[in-house]
């Protein structure tokens, strides 16, 4: 008999730990376990976690004895080798624990819940004489139910803190604890009916139909059997199963169905079904491209022969989507998968309809508003590389983690959007940049599209790193919108402002509505009013946890903090001086909606922001109503700017351009130009030229002038000089360290200590530490240190040195309670 080999496995644990951990493989799993499978492993004291095995080997760990893998969960790997390499790259580049990358990647239903349960110890002899009353209650309950969780035991005994009693019973070997893993992924099922196998032959079916025709009061049963016969024999390859839902929708009698089931004519089964609805309607023919679109498509193909990445710089409304569709068709014909990345869930609503019209069931959607069961099903479809479903994935940034096996093309639409950046929790990755790396690992081509590319992407395109294709005309020769300024400073002096609306804007709104067109108003601040202030002493209500003023939300009649979620009731009197003279300062989307409803009582007004779109289908409902002209005036935050395409928008109003321009951020001008240009692009998309009005106190500001002139190149030329002069991207890479602690003095000392250590290595490349604009969030004070590193430097070495310095920082006892958050390439 040959000697059995001893194998070990490297396992990723879904915790914020840097390393993978080595576990012993039980002999019975030697020939079964392969990398990419999920395993249950012990970690810490009495805890079980679902990990991913990444490498199987025979190297005995040095200095400790490896613990055994407890259980294997899968028959086949749930992640691919390329995915694992991709995870490792994200972990290294973004300085994030590999466990955090696993957590971000896998749908949470792949990570099983562990819940402590107890059972009677098998060696317990039944002697209960030494037990007190509560211990006896627990033993008697376990004799009846065999296994109980701690919550149930707490209810039985009637006390909250049950752990000491449980511990004593465990120590005395009367009970033992058991980590029981509960599968949280439950496939969706539904009741289906089919004709019993005895009636699958036409001869037997005819006999059944004749008997039902002769019988009195059997018309409803006959109708049901005919329905099944038509489904089964009327179409080649038809499924014998029909859902209960379909039968009910066909108005077939429920009681007659039940009778036929009792007779043995019908048989019911509960079957697993796909949660993702299919699209059975006729597919549309692809649109004929304009001469400009054909030229751009040809240039993309040429550029892709020598470059893996291309940037399509096309003005708003130039028809970039039709070009994407042609490229997707080519990839599908080659048997490849396509990832279509979008910055905002709102965009998937319109685009899924457009792509599904061309490609039907080949289109799948993946984003955070899908429930976990739906996400698991998409994951499995892609992992199995099914040729008839989900060859095209339309998704937000998290879709880069899907298990693609045959990726041919990655399209990144609106590539400039900051929504591609993950801020919290770790890993703080950028969806666009990760998609480019994923494409390189898969040998796929990348096409990025935007009317206002990021400065970094346009720089790479101009310098020849990326291919550059430009579309400078709108589709079908439509003119770009006319952009005008309303000088709110002058109007306030003349007293012609009506609340937050200039007389010029109101005139144009009236004119647009009278001509049967729709209006979009943009205000990048949600809520009713951002600030309440006392007229006597200037006091304003602040968040208890953060150094910010509370925003009033009229709909819920609450004051809310947009950083930590703290809420309080509206304030009636000043907490500082007792005055009841409180005034509202500023305005958000909720207030605009309220005032427009008063100004235009006979018009339909709606709002699209984070508060109004929290439910899964809220985006779709608002967009659908606006497309169907059930809404006349739509107010929204920046989600309105992101590629939405409406036919009947005659006017777009930007209500507070100065708020955009005056942010303390090196990207403030870039973001302002992008937002204003993108919002302006929603006007006049079909048939006639639209109009845009920008309300500002500084109409001569150079950014606003570039927006009016539709001059991206002019904006870029100015901005790139500033970036070069002040050592910002794309010439330098940035790493931001944010230190957090509840005590401001401890934070100051620790931040100064870390900055000093960094300066010894990185010299003048270290900026700070400084307090950010908001010093305290969720009871934690914050200080920031920024590293600016030359693009030519070895970033692997930089991050190795930085990691070493952070580890040294934590080796000092007084720094252990300070949290250091590392953000590579902060957006």
Coordinates of N, CA, C and O in Angstrom, one line a residue, residues 513 516-519 602-606 620-634 646 648:
X513 N -41.6 75.2 -21.2 CA -42.8 74.5 -20.9 C -44.0 74.8 -21.8 O -44.7 73.9 -22.2
X516 N -44.0 72.8 -24.9 CA -44.2 71.4 -24.8 C -42.9 70.6 -24.5 O -42.8 69.4 -24.7
X517 N -41.8 71.3 -24.1 CA -40.5 70.7 -23.8 C -40.4 70.4 -22.3 O -41.1 71.0 -21.5
X518 N -39.4 69.6 -21.9 CA -39.1 69.4 -20.5 C -37.9 70.1 -20.0 O -37.1 70.6 -20.8
X519 N -37.8 70.3 -18.7 CA -36.7 71.0 -18.1 C -36.0 70.2 -17.1 O -36.6 69.4 -16.3
X602 N -49.6 73.3 -11.8 CA -50.2 72.5 -12.8 C -49.2 71.6 -13.6 O -49.6 71.0 -14.6
X603 N -48.0 71.6 -13.2 CA -46.9 70.8 -13.8 C -46.4 69.7 -12.9 O -46.5 69.8 -11.7
X604 N -46.0 68.6 -13.5 CA -45.4 67.5 -12.7 C -43.9 67.7 -12.4 O -43.1 67.9 -13.3
X605 N -43.6 67.8 -11.1 CA -42.2 68.0 -10.7 C -41.7 66.7 -10.0 O -42.4 66.1 -9.2
X606 N -40.5 66.4 -10.3 CA -39.9 65.2 -9.6 C -38.4 65.5 -9.3 O -37.8 66.4 -9.8
X620 N -35.2 53.5 -12.3 CA -35.9 53.1 -13.5 C -37.3 53.8 -13.6 O -37.7 54.2 -14.7
X621 N -38.0 53.9 -12.5 CA -39.3 54.5 -12.5 C -39.3 55.9 -12.8 O -40.0 56.4 -13.7
X622 N -38.3 56.7 -12.2 CA -38.2 58.1 -12.5 C -37.8 58.4 -14.0 O -38.4 59.2 -14.7
X623 N -36.8 57.6 -14.4 CA -36.3 57.8 -15.8 C -37.4 57.4 -16.8 O -37.7 58.1 -17.8
X624 N -38.1 56.3 -16.5 CA -39.2 55.9 -17.4 C -40.3 57.0 -17.5 O -40.9 57.3 -18.5
X625 N -40.7 57.5 -16.3 CA -41.7 58.6 -16.3 C -41.3 59.8 -17.0 O -42.1 60.5 -17.7
X626 N -40.0 60.2 -16.9 CA -39.5 61.3 -17.6 C -39.5 61.1 -19.1 O -39.8 62.0 -19.9
X627 N -39.0 59.9 -19.5 CA -39.0 59.6 -20.9 C -40.4 59.6 -21.5 O -40.6 60.0 -22.7
X628 N -41.4 59.1 -20.7 CA -42.8 59.1 -21.2 C -43.5 60.4 -21.0 O -44.7 60.5 -21.1
X629 N -42.8 61.5 -20.6 CA -43.3 62.8 -20.5 C -44.3 63.0 -19.4 O -45.2 63.9 -19.5
X630 N -44.3 62.1 -18.4 CA -45.1 62.2 -17.2 C -44.6 63.2 -16.2 O -45.3 63.6 -15.3
X631 N -43.3 63.6 -16.4 CA -42.7 64.6 -15.6 C -42.3 65.8 -16.5 O -41.7 65.6 -17.5
X632 N -42.6 67.0 -16.0 CA -42.2 68.2 -16.8 C -40.9 68.8 -16.3 O -40.1 69.3 -17.1
X633 N -40.7 68.9 -15.0 CA -39.5 69.4 -14.4 C -38.8 68.4 -13.6 O -39.4 67.9 -12.6
X634 N -37.6 68.1 -13.9 CA -36.8 67.1 -13.1 C -35.6 67.8 -12.4 O -34.8 68.4 -13.1
X646 N -32.4 61.8 -23.1 CA -33.8 62.1 -23.2 C -34.1 62.9 -24.5 O -33.3 63.8 -24.9
X648 N -36.8 65.0 -25.2 CA -37.6 66.2 -25.2 C -37.2 67.3 -24.2 O -38.0 68.1 -23.8

